[in-house]
Structures are given as structure tokens and as C-alpha cells.
XYZ file of C-alpha atoms in Angstrom:
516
model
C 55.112 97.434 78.338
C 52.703 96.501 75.899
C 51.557 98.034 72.986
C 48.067 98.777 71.395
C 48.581 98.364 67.541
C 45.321 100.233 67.171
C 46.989 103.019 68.457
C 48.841 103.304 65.309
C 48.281 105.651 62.605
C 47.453 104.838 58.897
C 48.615 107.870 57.032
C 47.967 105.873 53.343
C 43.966 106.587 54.347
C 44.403 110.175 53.491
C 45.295 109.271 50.055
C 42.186 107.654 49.705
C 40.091 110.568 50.631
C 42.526 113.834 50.510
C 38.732 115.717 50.008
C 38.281 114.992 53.873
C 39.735 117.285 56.989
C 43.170 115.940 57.907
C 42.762 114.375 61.887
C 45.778 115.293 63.867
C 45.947 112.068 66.167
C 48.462 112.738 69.233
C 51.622 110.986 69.135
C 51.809 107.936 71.650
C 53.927 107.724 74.385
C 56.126 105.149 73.759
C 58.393 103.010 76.126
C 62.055 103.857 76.197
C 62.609 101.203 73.725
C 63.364 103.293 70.731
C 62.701 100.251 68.411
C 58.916 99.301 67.329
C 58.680 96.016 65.788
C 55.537 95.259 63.653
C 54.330 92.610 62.503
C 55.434 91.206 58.939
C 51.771 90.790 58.143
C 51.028 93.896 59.034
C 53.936 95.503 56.575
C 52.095 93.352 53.521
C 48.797 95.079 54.420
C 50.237 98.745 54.693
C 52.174 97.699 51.342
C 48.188 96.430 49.860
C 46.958 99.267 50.959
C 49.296 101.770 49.482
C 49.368 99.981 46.122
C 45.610 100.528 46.333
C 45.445 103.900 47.299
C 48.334 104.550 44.344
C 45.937 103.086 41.810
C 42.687 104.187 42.768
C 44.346 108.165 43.202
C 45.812 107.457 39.646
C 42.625 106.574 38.178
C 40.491 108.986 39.218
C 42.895 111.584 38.347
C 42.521 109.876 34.285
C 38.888 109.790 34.762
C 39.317 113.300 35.703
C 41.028 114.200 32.488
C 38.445 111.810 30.560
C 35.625 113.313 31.855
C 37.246 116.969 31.188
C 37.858 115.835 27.703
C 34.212 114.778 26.919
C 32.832 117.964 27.919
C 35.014 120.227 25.875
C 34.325 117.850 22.672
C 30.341 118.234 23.480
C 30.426 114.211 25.066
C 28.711 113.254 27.927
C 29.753 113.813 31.261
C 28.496 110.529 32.586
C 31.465 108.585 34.638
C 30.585 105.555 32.687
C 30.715 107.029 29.308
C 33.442 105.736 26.910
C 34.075 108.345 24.661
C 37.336 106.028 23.098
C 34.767 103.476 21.965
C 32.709 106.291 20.489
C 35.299 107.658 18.779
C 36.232 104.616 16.992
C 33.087 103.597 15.800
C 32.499 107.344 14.758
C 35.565 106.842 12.842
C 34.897 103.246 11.396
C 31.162 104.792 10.155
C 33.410 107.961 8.959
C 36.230 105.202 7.059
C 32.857 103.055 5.720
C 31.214 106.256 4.326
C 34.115 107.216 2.133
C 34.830 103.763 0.904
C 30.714 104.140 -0.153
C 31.368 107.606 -1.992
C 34.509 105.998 -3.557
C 32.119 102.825 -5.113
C 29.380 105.261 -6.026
C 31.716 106.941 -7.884
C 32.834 103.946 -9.636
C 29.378 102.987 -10.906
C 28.852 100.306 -7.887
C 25.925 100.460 -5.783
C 26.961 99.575 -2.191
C 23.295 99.104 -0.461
C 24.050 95.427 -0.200
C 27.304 95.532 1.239
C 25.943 96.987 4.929
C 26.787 94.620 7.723
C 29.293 92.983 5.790
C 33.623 93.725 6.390
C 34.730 96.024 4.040
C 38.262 97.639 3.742
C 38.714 100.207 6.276
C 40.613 102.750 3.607
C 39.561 103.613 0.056
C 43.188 102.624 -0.836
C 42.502 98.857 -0.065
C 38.856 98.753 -1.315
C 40.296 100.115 -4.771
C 42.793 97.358 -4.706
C 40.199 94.969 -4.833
C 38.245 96.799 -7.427
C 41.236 96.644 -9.947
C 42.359 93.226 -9.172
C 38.578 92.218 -10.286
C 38.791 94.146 -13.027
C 42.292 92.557 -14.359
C 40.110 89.583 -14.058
C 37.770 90.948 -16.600
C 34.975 91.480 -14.322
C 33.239 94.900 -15.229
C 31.079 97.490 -13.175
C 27.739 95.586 -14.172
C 29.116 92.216 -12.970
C 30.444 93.518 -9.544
C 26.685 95.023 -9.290
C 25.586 91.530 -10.096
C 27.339 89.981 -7.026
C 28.286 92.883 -4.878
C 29.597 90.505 -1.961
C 32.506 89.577 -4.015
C 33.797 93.239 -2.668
C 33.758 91.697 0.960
C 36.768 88.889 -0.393
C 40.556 89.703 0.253
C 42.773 89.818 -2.760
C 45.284 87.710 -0.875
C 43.452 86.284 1.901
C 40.460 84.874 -0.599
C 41.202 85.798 -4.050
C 44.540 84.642 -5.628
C 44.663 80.908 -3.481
C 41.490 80.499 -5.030
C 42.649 81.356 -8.686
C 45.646 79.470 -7.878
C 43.755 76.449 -6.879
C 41.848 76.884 -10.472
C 44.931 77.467 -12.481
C 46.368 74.479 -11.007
C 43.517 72.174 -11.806
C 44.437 72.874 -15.587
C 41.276 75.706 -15.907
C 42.183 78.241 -18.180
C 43.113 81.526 -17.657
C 40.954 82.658 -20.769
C 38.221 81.174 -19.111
C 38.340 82.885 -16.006
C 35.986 85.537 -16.401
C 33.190 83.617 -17.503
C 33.698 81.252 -14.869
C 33.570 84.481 -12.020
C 30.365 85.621 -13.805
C 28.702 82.492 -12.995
C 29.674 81.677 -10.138
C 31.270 84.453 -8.173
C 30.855 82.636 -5.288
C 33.966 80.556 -5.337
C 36.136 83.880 -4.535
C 34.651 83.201 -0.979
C 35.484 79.614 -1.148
C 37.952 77.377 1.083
C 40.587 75.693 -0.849
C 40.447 72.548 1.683
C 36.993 72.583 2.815
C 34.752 73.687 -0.258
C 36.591 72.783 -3.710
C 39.253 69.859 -2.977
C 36.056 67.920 -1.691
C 33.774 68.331 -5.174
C 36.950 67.876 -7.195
C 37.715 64.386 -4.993
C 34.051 63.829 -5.787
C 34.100 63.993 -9.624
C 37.320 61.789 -9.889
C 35.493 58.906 -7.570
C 32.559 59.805 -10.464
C 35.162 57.920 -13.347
C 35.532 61.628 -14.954
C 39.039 61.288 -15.865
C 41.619 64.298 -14.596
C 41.946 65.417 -18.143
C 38.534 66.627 -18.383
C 38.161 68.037 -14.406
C 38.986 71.111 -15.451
C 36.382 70.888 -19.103
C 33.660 70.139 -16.444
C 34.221 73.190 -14.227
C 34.431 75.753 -17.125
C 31.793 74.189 -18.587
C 29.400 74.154 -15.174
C 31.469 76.162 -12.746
C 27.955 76.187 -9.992
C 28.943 72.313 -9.736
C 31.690 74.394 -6.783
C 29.043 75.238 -4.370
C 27.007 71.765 -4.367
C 26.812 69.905 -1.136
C 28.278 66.131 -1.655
C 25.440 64.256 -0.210
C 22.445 66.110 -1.558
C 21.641 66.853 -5.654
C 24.810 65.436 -6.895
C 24.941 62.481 -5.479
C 20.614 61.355 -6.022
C 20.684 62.499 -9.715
C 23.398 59.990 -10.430
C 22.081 57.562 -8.527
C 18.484 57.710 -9.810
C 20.278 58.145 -13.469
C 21.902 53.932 -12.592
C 18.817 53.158 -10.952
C 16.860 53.328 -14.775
C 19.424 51.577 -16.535
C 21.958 53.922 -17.329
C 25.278 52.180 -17.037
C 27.986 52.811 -14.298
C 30.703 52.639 -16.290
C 28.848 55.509 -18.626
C 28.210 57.851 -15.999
C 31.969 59.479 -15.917
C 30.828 60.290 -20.198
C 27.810 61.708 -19.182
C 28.466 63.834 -16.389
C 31.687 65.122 -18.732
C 29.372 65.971 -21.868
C 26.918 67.444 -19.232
C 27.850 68.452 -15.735
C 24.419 70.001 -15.269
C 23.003 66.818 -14.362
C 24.516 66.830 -10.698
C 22.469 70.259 -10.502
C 19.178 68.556 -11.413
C 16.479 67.474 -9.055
C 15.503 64.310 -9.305
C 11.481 64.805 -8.170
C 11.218 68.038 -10.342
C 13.464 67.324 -13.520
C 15.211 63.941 -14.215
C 12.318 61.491 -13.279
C 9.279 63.722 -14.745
C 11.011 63.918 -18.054
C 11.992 59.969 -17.900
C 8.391 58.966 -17.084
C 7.219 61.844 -19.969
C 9.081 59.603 -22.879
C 7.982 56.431 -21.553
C 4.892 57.617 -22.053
C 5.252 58.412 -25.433
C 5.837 54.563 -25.968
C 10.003 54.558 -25.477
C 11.110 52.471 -22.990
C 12.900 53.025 -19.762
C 15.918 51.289 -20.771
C 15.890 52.615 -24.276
C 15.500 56.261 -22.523
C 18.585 55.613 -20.524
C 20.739 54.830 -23.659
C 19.366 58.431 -24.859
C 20.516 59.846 -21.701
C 23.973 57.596 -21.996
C 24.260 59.250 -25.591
C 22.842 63.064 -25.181
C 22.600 63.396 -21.846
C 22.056 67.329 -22.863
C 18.614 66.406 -23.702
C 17.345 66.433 -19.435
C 17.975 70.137 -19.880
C 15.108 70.893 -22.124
C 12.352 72.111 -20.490
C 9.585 69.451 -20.343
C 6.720 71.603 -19.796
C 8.194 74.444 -21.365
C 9.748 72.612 -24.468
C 9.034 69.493 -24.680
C 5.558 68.863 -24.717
C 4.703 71.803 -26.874
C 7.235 70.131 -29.262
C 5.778 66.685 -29.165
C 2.432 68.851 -30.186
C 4.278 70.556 -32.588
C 5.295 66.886 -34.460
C 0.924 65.749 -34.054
C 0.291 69.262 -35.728
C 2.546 68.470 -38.532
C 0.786 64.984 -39.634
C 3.448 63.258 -37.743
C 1.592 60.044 -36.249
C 0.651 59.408 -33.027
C 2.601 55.702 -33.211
C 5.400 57.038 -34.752
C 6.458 59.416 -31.776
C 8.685 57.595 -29.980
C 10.655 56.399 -33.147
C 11.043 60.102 -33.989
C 12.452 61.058 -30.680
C 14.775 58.232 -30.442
C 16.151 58.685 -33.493
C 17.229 62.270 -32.938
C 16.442 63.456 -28.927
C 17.028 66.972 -29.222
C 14.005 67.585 -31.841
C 12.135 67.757 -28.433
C 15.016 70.740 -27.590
C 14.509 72.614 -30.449
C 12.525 75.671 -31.490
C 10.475 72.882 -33.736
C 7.325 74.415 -34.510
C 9.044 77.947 -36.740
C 11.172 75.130 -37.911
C 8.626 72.675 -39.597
C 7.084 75.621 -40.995
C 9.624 76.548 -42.731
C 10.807 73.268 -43.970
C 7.356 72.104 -44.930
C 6.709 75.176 -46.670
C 10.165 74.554 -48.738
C 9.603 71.174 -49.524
C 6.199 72.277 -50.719
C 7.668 74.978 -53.112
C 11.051 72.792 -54.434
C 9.175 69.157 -54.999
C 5.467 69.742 -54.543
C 5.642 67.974 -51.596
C 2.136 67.864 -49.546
C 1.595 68.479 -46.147
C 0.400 65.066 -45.422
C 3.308 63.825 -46.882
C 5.455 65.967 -44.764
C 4.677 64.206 -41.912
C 6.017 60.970 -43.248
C 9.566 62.617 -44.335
C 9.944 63.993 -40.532
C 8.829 60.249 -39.133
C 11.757 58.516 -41.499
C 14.367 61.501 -41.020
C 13.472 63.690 -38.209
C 16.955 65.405 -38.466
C 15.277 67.272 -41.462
C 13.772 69.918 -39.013
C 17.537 71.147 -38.593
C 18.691 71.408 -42.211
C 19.721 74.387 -43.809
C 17.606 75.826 -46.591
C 20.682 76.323 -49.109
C 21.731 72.572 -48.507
C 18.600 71.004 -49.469
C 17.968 73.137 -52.023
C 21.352 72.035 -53.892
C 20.206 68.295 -53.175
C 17.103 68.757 -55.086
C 19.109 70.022 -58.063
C 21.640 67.864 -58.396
C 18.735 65.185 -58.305
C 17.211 67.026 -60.976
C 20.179 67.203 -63.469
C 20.641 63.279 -63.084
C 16.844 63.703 -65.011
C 14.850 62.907 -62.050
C 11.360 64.017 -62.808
C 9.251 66.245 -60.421
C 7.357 63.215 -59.571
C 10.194 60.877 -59.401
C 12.023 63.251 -57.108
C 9.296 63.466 -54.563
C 9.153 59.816 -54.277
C 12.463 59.161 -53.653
C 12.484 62.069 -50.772
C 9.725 60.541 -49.339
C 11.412 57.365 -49.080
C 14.909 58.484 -48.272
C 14.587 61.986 -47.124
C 18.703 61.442 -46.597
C 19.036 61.986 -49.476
C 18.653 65.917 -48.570
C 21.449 65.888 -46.408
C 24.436 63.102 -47.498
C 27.785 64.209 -49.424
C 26.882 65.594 -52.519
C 30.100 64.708 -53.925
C 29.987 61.154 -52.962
C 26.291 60.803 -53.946
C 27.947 62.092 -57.720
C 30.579 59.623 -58.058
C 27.319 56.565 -57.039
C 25.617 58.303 -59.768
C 27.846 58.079 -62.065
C 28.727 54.565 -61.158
C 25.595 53.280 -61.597
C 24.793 54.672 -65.546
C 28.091 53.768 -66.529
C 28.929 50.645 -64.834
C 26.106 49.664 -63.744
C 23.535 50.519 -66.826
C 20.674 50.040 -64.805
C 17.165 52.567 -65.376
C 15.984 55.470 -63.055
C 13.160 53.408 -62.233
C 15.573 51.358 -60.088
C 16.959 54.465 -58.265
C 13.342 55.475 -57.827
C 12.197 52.172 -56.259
C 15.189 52.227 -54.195
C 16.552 55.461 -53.256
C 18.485 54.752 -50.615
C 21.401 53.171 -52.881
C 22.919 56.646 -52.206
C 23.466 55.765 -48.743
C 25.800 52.659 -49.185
C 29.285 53.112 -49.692
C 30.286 52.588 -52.936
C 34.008 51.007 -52.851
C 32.931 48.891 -49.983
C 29.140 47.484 -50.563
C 28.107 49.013 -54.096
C 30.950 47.780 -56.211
C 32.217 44.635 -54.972
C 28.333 43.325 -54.384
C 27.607 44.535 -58.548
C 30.596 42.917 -59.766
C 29.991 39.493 -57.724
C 26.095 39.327 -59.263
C 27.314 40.381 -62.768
C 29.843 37.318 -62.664
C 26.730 35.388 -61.366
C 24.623 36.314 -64.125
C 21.590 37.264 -61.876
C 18.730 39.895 -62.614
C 18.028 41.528 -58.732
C 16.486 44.761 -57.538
C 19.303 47.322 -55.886
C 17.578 46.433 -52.850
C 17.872 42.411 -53.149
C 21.288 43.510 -53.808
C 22.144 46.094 -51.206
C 19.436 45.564 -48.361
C 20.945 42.883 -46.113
C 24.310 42.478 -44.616
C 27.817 40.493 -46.309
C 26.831 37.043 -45.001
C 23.520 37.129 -46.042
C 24.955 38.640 -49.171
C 26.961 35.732 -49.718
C 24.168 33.161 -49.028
C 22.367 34.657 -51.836
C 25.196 34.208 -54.157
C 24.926 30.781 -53.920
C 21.470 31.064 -55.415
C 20.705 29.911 -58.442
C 17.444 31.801 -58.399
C 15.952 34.911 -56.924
C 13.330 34.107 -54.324
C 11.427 36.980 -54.054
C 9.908 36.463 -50.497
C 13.272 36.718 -48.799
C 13.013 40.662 -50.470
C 13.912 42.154 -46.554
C 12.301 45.183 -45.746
C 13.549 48.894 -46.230
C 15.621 50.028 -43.822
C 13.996 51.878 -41.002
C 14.935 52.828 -37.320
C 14.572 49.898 -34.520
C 14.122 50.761 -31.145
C 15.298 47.173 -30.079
C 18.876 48.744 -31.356
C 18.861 51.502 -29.271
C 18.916 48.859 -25.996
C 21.978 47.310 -26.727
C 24.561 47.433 -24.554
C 26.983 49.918 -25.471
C 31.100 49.201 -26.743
C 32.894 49.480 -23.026
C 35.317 52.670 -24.755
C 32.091 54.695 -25.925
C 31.126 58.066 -24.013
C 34.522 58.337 -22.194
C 36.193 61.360 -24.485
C 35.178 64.277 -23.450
C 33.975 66.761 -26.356
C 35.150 70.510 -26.542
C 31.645 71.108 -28.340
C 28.197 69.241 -27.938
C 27.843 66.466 -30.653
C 25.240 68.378 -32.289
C 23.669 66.380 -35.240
C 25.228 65.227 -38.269
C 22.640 66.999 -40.806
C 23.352 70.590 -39.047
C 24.819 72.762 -41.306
């Protein structure tokens, strides 16, 4: 006989929808064959089924619970609510809000910290605020740079500090460097620092000095290798400043690779061209003081170069004054010629007029100490200098306000007792003082005393040993080869420089001799 599978009841339906009125179905009369054989494909679908109806029954009876849940805690009753997501970001805003009241309390003001990952526990957010502080990073500079809260002490903090330590910065230095540039606690090892490090070293700064540079600039981190860095040095070759000089300059003054080249570097070139120094002589400056791009040029040094006009220094002699000593146009000049004018005025009746030609011969005088130059003047007085005589010989060798007063003694003293020459020769040539005495002053005397020849110190003293040594075999004095005094010449300043100058780096800036 054969049999009608549609016949057959599905009792997993029920489970589907046990809401609905069970349907007795009658049973079927069946052939005496005791034995019903169904299909194998049809035992898979019952099996699909069931699994179904198993799942579907067990998540309606969780929803169930769910739903319960949400209305005894006030939630919403909605079958696509998810209260477990609420919950947790109720909790996280909970977790975020005490980490707040736990800053607050410390003094830190946590309105720019929203949207950033924070610590989800006070407990790990005060870890963070301790290791800063063993750094030496107070409550004012955490409020400086808030972000810094959003770095992990292991995760961000110690492989950068590890990174630093191992580049030779010091630990002492630390804190100074995280004041400036914060920053670098966000850093990547690989991908941010190794790079600008790799970069310096292909810029001839030796290894021994890496670490000099990054105390001494530590924003030089966040700088993007093919942008500022890399068209200030190139504009800084283009003008003449040699290659080979560039690993000195960016050593003695990192800044540079932060400087635009539009708005700072070429402005300020063009500026003291202008004032009648030439590009190549302004690129020996640079090779020399490179410090000197960092002052201001509206700011500084034009109101400086005003400053020198105001103070009867000539309008042709501008460019020798600058190039003799660059940072004058750094300085706070105009309190400074005040004051020196108005003690050169008081000590040696020295006019204003006049002052103007003192600054044009020895601009470093706008940085000497009052004390100093006040001892000068008296030890020029006890060698019975008068008034008059002593103003002269400032005028033409204002160095002699500022050179070892102890060796100027001892060339004093030489020339009355060995020497027996009159004041009227140190007057007419003051700047014997500035030769050195066991190397130019005595040998030169003693060769024209065996000679037998009546000179001038300056015939003497005033031209180098070979043409020294010409003149000895004189028999007479021509006056017309009488040289010049000596006096700055910007033709000097363009010479190539000695291949081992500006390579050492220098713990301070070279500031000028004549600064007490």
C-alpha cells in the first residue's frame, strides 16, 4: 500500500507556537507492516526543525527575562532595547566621572580630556599622575598639556624615556625637555624619533652631540623630514654657507631646522645685505653665530640698527659694526648705549659725537660691564695719562677698555723701562697694548735697537713678521710705507673657513669675549 507522507504529523510545530490550541489529528491507519521507513532527508529536516524550534523557544524565554528585567530597573520595555549596552556605557560615564573628581581634586582641570581614552579606574589614572610627577612634571605643567594624561606609563611612557636615555640625553634634563615638548610621550619609537635622529646624523652632527641638540631644541622630535628641516638647510647652502659647516651650525643652533625660510631665514639675509654686507659675508656670520637668525628682525633688529643711527653711529659704517660683532643686532642695545655713553661721558669726558666712533671701532663696548671699564680708565690714569690723553687713546683703541689688565701692566712697564720711549708714543699709538709682548713687542724692540733705527710703535708693530723683516733691512725709514691702523675688513670675513672649525659642539653659546 502506499503511503501519504503528508499524512504525517509534525509534533516539533507546537514548540514553535505552544500559545496556539493543540489539533488532535487522528491516527492513520496503517498497513500491517509494523515498520515505517522515512526518508533520510526527511530525518535532517525534522532534526533542522527541532534545533530551530529549541533555539527560537530558548530565546524568547531570555528575552522574556530581559524584558522583565528592564521594567523592574525603570528600562524600556521595547523588544529591541539593549539594556547590557546601556548599562555599560552608564558605567563607563559613571568610571570617567570619578577619574574627573579624582583630577579636580588634584589641581588638574580635565575639560580638555573629553573624547579622549582615559583610565577606566582612579587607581590607574593616579598611576600616571605620579609617574609624571617622579618626572618632575608639576600640577601647572600637566594643565599646560593635559593630553599627556591620555599616554600609558608602559604602553607610551617608559619606551619613550628609554629611547631618550639611550641616545645619551640626560636624566637631569628630562623635565625640561617634557615641558617643551610633551608631545614626545605620545611618540612612536620606530616611526616618529628613530627617523629625525637618522636625519640629524645624515646632517654631519656627530653622535656625540645628538643628544646636546635634543636637550637643547627638544620640538626638533615632532618635525616632518621633508618640510622646515630639510628647506632651511638647504636655502642656508644655497647663500654660501658651506656643507661641510652645516653639522656646526645646526649643533650650536638646532632652531634653525624650525625656521621658515619665506618668513625668517631669507627676510633677515636680504635685511643685512641691505645694510651693505654681503651675501657671502652674511653666510660666514651665520657659519659663525648661527644664533643670530633667532633675533627678531622686525622686532629686534631693525629697532637696533636705529638704535646704532641714533647714537652718531654712521650710516657707512653699519655693516662693519654688525659684522664685527652680530649679536649687537640681538641685544637690548638702545638701554645699553645709554648707559655706556653716559659713562664714558662722566669717566673721560667723552662726547656724544665721539661715542659713535668708539661703538663703530669696538662695537663689543655696548656689552661691557660698568666696573670693568671703570678699572681700565684708572689704571690708564696711574701710568699719568692725562684726561685728554686718555680720551684719545679710547677713541682710537676703545680695546683698551676691555683687554687683560694684568698683561696690559707688564707692556707698560716694558715699555718705560726697556723701552724708554714718551707717552706721546703710547698716545699716537694705543693699540701697542694689544700685541703680545714676548712674541711681537720684545723680539721686534730688541731687533731695531741692534739696528740703530728711530721708528714710531706703529712702523714697528703695524705689519706682519715678513714685512717686519723687510724693513730691517732698511737702512732708512720711508715714511710712506707707514700702513694704516688696524681696522676691521669685511674682505676677511669671506674667507673660506679652516676645514676643523664649527665642528665642536659648545655646552654654552660663545657669547663675546668682552662680556663680563
Amino acid at each position: 500500500m502506499k503511503i501519504s507522507y503528508n499524512a504525517i504529523t509534525k509534533p516539533s510545530f507546537l514548540l514553535v507556537h505552544p500559545e496556539l490550541p493543540a489539533i488532535i489529528y487522528p491516527k492513520p491507519h496503517l498497513a500491517s507492516n509494523p515498520i515505517l521507513r522515512v526518508p533520510r532527508s526527511h530525518e535532517r529536516f525534522n532534526g533542522l526543525v527541532a534545533k530551530y524550534s529549541y533555539s527560537t523557544a530558548e530565546r524568547t524565554s531570555r528575552n522574556s527575562r530581559s524584558i522583565g528585567l528592564g521594567r523592574k530597573q525603570g528600562g524600556s520595555s521595547s523588544l529591541y532595547s539593549r539594556p547590557s549596552l546601556l548599562e555599560m556605557k552608564n558605567e563607563r560615564i559613571e568610571n570617567r566621572a570619578r577619574v574627573y573628581e579624582f583630577l579636580r581634586g588634584l589641581g588638574i582641570v580635565p575639560d580638555e580630556l573629553d573624547g579622549l581614552e582615559l583610565p577606566v579606574t582612579v587607581e590607574v589614572m593616579k598611576e600616571r599622575v605620579d609617574f609624571l610627577h617622579s618626572l618632575g612634571l608639576t600640577i601647572e605643567d600637566i594643565n599646560n598639556y593635559p593630553l599627556v594624561l591620555g599616554c600609558s606609563v608602559k604602553k607610551n611612557m617608559i619606551p619613550v624615556l628609554d629611547y631618550l636615555g639611550k641616545l645619551g640625553i640626560r636624566k637631569s634634563t628630562f623635565t625640561d625637555f617634557l615641558r617643551r615638548y610633551p608631545q614626545v610621550l605620545h611618540a612612536s619609537v620606530v616611526v616618529d624619533l628613530a627617523p629625525v635622529v637618522k636625519y640629524l646624523q645624515g646632517m654631519d652632527i656627530k653622535p656625540n652631540d645628538i643628544p646636546r641638540v635634543l636637550e637643547r631644541y627638544p620640538e626638533v622630535m615632532g618635525f616632518k623630514l621633508e618640510g622646515t628641516m630639510s628647506t632651511s638647510v638647504a636655502y642656508l647652502v644655497g647663500i654660501g654657507v658651506a656643507r661641510r659647516e652645516i653639522g656646526g651650525v645646526l649643533t650650536r643652533y638646532p632652531e634653525v631646522l624650525g625656521m621658515r625660510v619665506g618668513r625668517v631665514i631669507k627676510p633677515f639675509v636680504e635685511y643685512m645685505e641691505s645694510l651693505g654686507i654681503p651675501r657671502l659675508a652674511v653666510a660666514r656670520l651665520i657659519e659663525k653665530r648661527p644664533q643670530i637668525l633667532g633675533f627678531g628682525l622686525e622686532e629686534r633688529v631693525k629697532p637696533n640698527v636705529e638704535s646704532l643711527l641714533e647714537f652718531h653711529v654712521r650710516e657707512a659704517s653699519l655693516a662693519s659694526v654688525v659684522a664685527q660683532y652680530p649679536e649687537i643686532v640681538g641685544l637690548d642695545l638702545k638701554s645699553r648705549l645709554r648707559s655706556q655713553q653716559s659713562l664714558l661721558k662722566s669717566v673721560i669726558g667723552l662726547e656724544h659725537e665721539d661715542f659713535g666712533r668708539v661703538v663703530e671701532k669696538m662695537p663689543q663696548v655696548a656689552s661691557l660691564s660698568k666696573t670693568p671699564m671703570i678699572k681700565h680708565v684708572n689704571f690708564l690714569k696711574d701710568c699719568g695719562l692725562s684726561l685728554e690723553q686718555l680720551r684719545t687713546m679710547i677713541m682710537g683703541c676703545p680695546q683698551l677698555l676691555a683687554l687683560n689688565i694684568d698683561i696690559m701692566k707688564l707692556s707698560f712697564n716694558f715699555f718705560l723701562t726697556e723701552m724708554g720711549r714718551p707717552l706721546d708714543d703710547l698716545v699716537a699709538f694705543p693699540a701697542f697694548f694689544t700685541y703680545g709682548l714676548e712674541s711681537t713687542i720684545k723680539p721686534r724692540h730688541r731687533m731695531v735697537a741692534r739696528k740703530g733705527l728711530k721708528c714710531s710703535l706703529a712702523w714697528m708693530l703695524n705689519c706682519s713678521d715678513e714685512k717686519f723683516k723687510q724693513r730691517m733691512d732698511y737702512d732708512t725709514i720711508d715714511l710712506e710705507e707707514m700702513e694704516p691702523e688696524p681696522s676691521f675688513n669685511m674682505n676677511t670675513l669671506m674667507e673660506p673657513r679652516s676645514d676643523d672649525s664649527g665642528s665642536e659642539y659648545e655646552d654654552e653659546d660663545s657669547d663675546d669675549d668682552y662680556v663680563d
